[in-house]
Short mmCIF file of C-alpha atoms (C1' of nucleotides) in Angstrom, two decimals:
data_model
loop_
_atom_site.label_atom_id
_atom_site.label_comp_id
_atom_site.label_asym_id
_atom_site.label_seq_id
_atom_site.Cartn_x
_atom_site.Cartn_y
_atom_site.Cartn_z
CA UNK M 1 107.16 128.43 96.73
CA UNK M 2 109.92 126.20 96.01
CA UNK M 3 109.75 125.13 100.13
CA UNK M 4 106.04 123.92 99.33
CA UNK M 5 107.10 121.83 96.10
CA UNK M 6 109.95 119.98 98.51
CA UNK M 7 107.06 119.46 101.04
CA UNK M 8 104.62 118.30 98.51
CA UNK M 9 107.22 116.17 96.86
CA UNK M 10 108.45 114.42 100.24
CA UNK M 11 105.15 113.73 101.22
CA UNK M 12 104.15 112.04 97.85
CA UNK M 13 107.17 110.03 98.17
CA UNK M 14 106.71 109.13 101.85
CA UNK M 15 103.11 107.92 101.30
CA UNK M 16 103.98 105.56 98.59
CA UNK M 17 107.17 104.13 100.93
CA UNK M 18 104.98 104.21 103.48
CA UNK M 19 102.67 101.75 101.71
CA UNK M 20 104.99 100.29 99.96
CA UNK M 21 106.79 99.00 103.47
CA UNK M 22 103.47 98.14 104.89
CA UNK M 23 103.13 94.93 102.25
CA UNK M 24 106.20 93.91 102.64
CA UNK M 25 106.58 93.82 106.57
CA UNK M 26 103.27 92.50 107.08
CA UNK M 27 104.16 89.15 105.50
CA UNK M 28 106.36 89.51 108.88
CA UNK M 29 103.47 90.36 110.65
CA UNK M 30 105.15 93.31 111.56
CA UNK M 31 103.86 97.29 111.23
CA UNK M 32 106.81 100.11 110.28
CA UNK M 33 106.55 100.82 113.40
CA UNK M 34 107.26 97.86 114.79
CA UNK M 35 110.46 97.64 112.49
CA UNK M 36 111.71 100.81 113.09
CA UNK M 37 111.67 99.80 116.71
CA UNK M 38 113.28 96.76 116.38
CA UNK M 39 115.70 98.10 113.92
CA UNK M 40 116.64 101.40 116.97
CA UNK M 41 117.53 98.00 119.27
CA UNK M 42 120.69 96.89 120.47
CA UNK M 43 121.06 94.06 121.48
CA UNK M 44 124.06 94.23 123.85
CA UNK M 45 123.05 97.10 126.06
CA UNK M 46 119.29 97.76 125.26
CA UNK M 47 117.54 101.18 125.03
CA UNK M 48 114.96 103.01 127.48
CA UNK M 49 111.38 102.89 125.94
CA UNK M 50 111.45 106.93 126.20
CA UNK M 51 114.67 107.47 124.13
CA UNK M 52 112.70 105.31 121.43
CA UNK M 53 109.45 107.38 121.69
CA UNK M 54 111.76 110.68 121.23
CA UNK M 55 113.87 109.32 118.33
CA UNK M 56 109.95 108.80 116.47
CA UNK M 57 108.15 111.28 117.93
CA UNK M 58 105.73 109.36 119.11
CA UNK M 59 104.27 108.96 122.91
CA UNK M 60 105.48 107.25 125.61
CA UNK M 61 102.07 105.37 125.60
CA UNK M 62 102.47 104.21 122.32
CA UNK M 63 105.78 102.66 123.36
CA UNK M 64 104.61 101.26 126.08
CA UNK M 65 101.95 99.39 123.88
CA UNK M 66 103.91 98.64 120.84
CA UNK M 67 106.27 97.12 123.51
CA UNK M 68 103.70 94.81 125.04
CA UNK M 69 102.79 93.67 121.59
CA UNK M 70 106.19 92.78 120.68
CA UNK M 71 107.31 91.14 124.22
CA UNK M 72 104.03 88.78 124.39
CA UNK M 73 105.32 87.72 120.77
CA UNK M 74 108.72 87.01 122.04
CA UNK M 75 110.74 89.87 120.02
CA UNK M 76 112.29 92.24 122.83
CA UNK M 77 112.63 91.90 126.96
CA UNK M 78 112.11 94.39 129.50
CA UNK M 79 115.05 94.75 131.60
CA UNK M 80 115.62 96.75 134.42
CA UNK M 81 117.53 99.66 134.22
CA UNK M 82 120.75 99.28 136.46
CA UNK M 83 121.48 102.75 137.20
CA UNK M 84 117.48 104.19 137.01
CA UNK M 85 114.98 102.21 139.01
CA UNK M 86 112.37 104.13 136.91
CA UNK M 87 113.28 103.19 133.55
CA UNK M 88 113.42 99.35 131.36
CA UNK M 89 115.68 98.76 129.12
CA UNK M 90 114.54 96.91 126.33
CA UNK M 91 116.80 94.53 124.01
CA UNK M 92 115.76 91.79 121.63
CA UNK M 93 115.74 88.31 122.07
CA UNK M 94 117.15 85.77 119.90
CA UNK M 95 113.89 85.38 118.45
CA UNK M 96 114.03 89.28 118.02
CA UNK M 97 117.25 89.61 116.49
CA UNK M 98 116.11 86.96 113.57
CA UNK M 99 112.74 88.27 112.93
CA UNK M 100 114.71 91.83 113.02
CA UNK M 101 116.83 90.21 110.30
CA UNK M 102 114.38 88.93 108.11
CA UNK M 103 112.39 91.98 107.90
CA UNK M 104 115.55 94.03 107.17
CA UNK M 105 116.54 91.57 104.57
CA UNK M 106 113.24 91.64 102.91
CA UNK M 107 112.65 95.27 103.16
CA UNK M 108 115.97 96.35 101.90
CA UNK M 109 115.10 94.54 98.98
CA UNK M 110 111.98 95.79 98.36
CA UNK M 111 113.76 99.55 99.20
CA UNK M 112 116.03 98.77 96.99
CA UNK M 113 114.37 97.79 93.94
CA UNK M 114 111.88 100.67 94.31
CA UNK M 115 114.67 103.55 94.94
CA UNK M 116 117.34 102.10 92.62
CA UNK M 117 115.46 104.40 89.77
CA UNK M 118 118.10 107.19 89.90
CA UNK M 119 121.62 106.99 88.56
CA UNK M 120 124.02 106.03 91.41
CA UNK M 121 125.62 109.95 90.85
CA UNK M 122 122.11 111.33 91.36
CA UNK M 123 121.05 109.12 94.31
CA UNK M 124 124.27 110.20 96.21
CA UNK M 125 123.92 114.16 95.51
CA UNK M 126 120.46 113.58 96.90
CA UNK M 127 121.68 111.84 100.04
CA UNK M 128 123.77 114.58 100.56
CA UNK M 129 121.03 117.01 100.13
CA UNK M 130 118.45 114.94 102.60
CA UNK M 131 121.29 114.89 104.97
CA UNK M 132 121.85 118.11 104.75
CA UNK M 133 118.16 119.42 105.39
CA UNK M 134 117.35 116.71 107.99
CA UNK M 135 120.29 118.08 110.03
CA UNK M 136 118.79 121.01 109.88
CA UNK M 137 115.29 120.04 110.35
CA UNK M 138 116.70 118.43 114.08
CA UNK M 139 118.53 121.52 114.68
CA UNK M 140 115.27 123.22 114.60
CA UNK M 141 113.42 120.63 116.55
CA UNK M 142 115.54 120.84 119.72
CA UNK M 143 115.74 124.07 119.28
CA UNK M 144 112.18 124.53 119.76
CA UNK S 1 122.98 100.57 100.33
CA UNK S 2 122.32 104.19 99.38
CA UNK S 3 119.03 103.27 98.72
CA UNK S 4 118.56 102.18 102.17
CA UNK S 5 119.99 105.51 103.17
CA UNK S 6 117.80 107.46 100.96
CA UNK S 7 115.09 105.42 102.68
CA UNK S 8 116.49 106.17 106.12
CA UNK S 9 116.66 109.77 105.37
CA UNK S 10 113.29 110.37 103.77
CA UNK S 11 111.56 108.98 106.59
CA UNK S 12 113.40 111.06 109.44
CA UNK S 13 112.79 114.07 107.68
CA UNK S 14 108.88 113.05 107.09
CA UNK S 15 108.43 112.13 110.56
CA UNK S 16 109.33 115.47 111.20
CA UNK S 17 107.56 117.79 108.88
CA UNK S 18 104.55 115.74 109.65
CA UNK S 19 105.05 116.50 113.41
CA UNK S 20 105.37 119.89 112.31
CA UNK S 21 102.45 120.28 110.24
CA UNK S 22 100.29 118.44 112.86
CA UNK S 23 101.04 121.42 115.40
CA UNK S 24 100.63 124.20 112.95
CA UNK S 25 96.82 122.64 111.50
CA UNK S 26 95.72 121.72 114.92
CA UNK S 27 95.35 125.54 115.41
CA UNK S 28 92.77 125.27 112.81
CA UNK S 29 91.24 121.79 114.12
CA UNK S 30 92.46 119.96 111.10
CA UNK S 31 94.26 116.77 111.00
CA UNK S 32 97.15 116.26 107.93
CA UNK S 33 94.77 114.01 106.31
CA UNK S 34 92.11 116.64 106.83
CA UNK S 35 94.28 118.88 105.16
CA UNK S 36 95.72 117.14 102.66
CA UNK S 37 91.87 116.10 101.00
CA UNK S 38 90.82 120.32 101.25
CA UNK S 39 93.68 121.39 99.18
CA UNK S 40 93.03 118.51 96.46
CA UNK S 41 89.44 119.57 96.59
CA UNK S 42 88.18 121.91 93.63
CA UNK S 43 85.41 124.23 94.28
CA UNK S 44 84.07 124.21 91.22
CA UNK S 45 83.00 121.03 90.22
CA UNK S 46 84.21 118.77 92.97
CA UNK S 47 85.82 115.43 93.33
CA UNK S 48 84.46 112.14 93.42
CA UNK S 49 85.74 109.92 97.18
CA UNK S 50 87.52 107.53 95.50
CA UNK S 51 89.58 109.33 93.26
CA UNK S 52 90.94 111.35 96.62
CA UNK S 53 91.63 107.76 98.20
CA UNK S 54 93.52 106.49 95.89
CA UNK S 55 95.63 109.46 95.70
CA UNK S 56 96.56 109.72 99.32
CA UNK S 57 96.71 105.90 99.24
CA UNK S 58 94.23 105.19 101.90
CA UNK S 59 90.65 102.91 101.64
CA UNK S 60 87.44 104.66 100.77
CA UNK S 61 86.31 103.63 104.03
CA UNK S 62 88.59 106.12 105.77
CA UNK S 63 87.52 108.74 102.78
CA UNK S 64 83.91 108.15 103.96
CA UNK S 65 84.36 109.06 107.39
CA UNK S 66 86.75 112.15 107.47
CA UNK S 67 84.64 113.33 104.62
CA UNK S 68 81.93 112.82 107.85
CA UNK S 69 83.43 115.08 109.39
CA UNK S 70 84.36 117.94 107.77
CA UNK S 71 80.41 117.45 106.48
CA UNK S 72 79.60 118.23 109.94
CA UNK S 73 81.90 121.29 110.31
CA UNK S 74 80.66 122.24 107.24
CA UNK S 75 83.36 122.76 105.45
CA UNK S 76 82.29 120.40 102.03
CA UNK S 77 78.91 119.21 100.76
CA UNK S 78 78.29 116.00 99.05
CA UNK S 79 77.01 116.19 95.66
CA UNK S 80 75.42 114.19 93.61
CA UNK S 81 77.43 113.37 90.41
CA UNK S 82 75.09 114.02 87.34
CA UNK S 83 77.11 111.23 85.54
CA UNK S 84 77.40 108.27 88.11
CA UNK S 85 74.45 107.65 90.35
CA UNK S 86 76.37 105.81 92.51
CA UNK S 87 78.85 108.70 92.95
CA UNK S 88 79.28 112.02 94.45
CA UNK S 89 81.27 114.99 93.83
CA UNK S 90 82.89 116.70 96.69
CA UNK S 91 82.52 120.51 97.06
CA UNK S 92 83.93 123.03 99.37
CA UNK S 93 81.27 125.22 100.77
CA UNK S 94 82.42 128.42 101.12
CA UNK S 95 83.63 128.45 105.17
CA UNK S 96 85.26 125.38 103.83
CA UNK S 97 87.41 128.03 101.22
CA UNK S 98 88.48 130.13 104.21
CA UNK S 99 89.11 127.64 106.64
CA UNK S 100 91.32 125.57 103.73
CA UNK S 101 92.83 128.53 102.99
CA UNK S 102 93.56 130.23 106.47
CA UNK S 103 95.01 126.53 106.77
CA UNK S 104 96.99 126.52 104.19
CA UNK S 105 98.75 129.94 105.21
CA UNK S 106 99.82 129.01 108.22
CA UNK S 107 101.13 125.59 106.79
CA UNK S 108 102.83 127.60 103.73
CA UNK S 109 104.46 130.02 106.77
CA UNK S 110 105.18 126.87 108.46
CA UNK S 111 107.03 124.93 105.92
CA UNK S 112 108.74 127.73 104.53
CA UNK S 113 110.77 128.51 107.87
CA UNK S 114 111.53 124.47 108.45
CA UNK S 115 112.62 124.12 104.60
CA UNK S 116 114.68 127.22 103.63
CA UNK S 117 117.60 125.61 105.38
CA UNK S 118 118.96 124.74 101.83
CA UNK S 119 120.55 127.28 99.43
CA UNK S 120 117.91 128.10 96.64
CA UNK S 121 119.94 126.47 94.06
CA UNK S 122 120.01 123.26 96.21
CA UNK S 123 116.59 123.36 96.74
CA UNK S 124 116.26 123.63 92.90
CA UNK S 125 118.11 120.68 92.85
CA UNK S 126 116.62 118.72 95.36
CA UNK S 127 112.93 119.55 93.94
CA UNK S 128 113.90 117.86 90.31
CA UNK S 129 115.21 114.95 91.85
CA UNK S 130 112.77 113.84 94.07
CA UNK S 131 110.39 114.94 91.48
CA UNK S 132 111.82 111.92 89.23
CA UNK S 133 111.74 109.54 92.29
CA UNK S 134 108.57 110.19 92.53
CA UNK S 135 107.40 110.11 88.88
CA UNK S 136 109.09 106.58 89.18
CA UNK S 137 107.60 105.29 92.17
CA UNK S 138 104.01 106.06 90.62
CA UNK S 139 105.06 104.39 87.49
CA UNK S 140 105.84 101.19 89.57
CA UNK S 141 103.05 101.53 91.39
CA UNK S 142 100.41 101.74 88.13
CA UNK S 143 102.55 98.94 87.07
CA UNK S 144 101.64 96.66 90.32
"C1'" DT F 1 67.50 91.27 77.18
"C1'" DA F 2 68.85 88.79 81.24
"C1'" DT F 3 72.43 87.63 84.24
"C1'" DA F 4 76.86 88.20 86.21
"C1'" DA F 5 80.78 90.93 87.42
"C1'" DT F 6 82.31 95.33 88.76
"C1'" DC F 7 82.14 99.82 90.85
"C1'" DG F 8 81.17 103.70 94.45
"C1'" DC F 9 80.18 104.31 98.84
"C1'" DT F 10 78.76 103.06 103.68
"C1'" DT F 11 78.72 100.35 108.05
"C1'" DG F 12 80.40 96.94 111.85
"C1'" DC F 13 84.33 95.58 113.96
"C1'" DA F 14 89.03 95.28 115.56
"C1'" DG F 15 93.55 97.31 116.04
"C1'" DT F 16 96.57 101.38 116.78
"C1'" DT F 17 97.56 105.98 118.47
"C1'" DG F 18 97.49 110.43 121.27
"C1'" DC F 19 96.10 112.85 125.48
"C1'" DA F 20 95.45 113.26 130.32
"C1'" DA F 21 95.89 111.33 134.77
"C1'" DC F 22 98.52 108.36 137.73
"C1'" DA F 23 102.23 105.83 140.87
"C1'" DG F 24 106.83 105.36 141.73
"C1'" DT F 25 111.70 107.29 141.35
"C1'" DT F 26 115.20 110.76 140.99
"C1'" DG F 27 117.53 115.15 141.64
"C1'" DC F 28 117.77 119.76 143.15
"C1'" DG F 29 117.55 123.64 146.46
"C1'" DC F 30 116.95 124.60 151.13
"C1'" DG U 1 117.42 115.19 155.72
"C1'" DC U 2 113.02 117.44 153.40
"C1'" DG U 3 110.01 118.92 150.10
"C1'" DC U 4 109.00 119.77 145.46
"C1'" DA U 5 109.62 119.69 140.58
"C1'" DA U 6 110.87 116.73 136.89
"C1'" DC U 7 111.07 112.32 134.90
"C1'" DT U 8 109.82 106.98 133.51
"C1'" DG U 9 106.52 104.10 132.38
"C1'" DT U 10 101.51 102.53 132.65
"C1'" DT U 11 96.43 102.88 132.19
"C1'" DG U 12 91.54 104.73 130.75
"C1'" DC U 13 89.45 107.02 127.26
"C1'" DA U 14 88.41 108.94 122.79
"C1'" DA U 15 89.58 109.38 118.02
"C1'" DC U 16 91.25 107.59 113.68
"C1'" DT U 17 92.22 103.88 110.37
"C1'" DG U 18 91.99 99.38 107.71
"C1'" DC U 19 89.46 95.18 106.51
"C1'" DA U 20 85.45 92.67 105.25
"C1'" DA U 21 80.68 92.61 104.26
"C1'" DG U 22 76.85 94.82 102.27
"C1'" DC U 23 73.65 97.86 99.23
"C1'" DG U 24 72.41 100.21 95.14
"C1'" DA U 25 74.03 101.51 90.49
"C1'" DT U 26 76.54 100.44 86.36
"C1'" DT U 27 78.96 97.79 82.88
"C1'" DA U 28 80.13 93.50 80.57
"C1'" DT U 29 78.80 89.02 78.90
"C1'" DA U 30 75.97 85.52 77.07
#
DNA sequence: TATAATCGCTTGCAGTTGCAACAGTTGCGC
DNA sequence: GCGCAACTGTTGCAACTGCAAGCGATTATA
């Protein structure tokens, strides 16, 4: 019962940020997607498009795509992967790394003005709890 | 900062209940969205499309055409509404009770092993705050 | 009352995503 | 070394979604 209200409640919550981040990265021209790809880059050493689909459960194919999009746009390079003639590693360009900047700038403060709405005691107790149960919730995932 | 990480963490742990919940309702050929409009559906007298949109934050377009859908499987009927002529009232037929509710079993089962990871009382705890996060976010997003 | 603005829903179109099938590469057991 | 399973990334296809335009019904305004 009380598992259901935490479900219910997260998913109310994520829809608004959800929407919420939508507006904000689109004067970017950039989905969440997009961002949370860009924000998962490093751009020293570069990450293999299949880590990224794992770490967001999405497809490979979706990478692959979302990847096009963002290296005919200029954001991220396909490199190839030293020790794996299989895999590309992707890192951002300089163009990348300051659109990736902007769009964190702009959606931290757009995160920030919409969760700043608990006392700063409250909004650590629930990081701790969130931390606690997404732990958890990846425990389970690789378990499975 | 902690709201970014409050951010951060809210959308790991969606990403995976919502992976979760797609492989527990695709056993009943429903989608999350699919879902999520049969359990805010009332038997009795129904619910008008753009009411459910706007709750679950998507355009009445998309409303029209999963509502398509689960017309076609049966599961709801389109009603007139006897106040607005240019409205109608969503209804589950009665398959669409037992599928929503086999659904919602399953799901319940579901989210009840993946969330009891937390001590009750922390649940407890959890549930109030992100209860007034999201009784918040809805206020700012009336307000916008 | 007549006209305009708004509302509820649907349709055409374009963009994004998942699934299945594929080619090339790697690693393991033999 | 050889063959086979597993893995990395790409492509075709189908499904889902948002946006803009449109139609009939309703409400507001003059």
């Amino acid at each position: 019962m009380l598992a259901q209200q935490q479900h219910r409640l997260i998913h109310d919550i994520y829809v608004m940020l959800d929407d919420g981040d939508r507006r904000v990265l689109e004067t970017v021209d950039l989905s969440p997607l997009e961002f949370a790809v860009l924000q998962r880059l490093d751009p020293s050493q570069g990450r293999r498009l299949t880590d990224i689909g794992a770490e967001l459960l999405c497809v490979k194919s979706t990478i692959t795509r979302l990847v096009d999009r963002l290296e005919a746009d200029g954001l991220v390079r396909r490199m190839p992967d030293p020790d794996d003639r299989r895999a590309q590693r992707l890192v951002l360009t300089p163009r990348g790394i300051s659109v990736r900047d902007e769009a964190a700038e702009l959606h931290s403060a757009a995160v920030e003005r919409r969760l700043s709405l608990l006392a700063p005691a409250e909004q650590q107790l629930l990081c701790e709890l969130l931390a606690k149960l997404r732990a958890g919730l990846q425990r389970d995932l690789a378990g499975a």
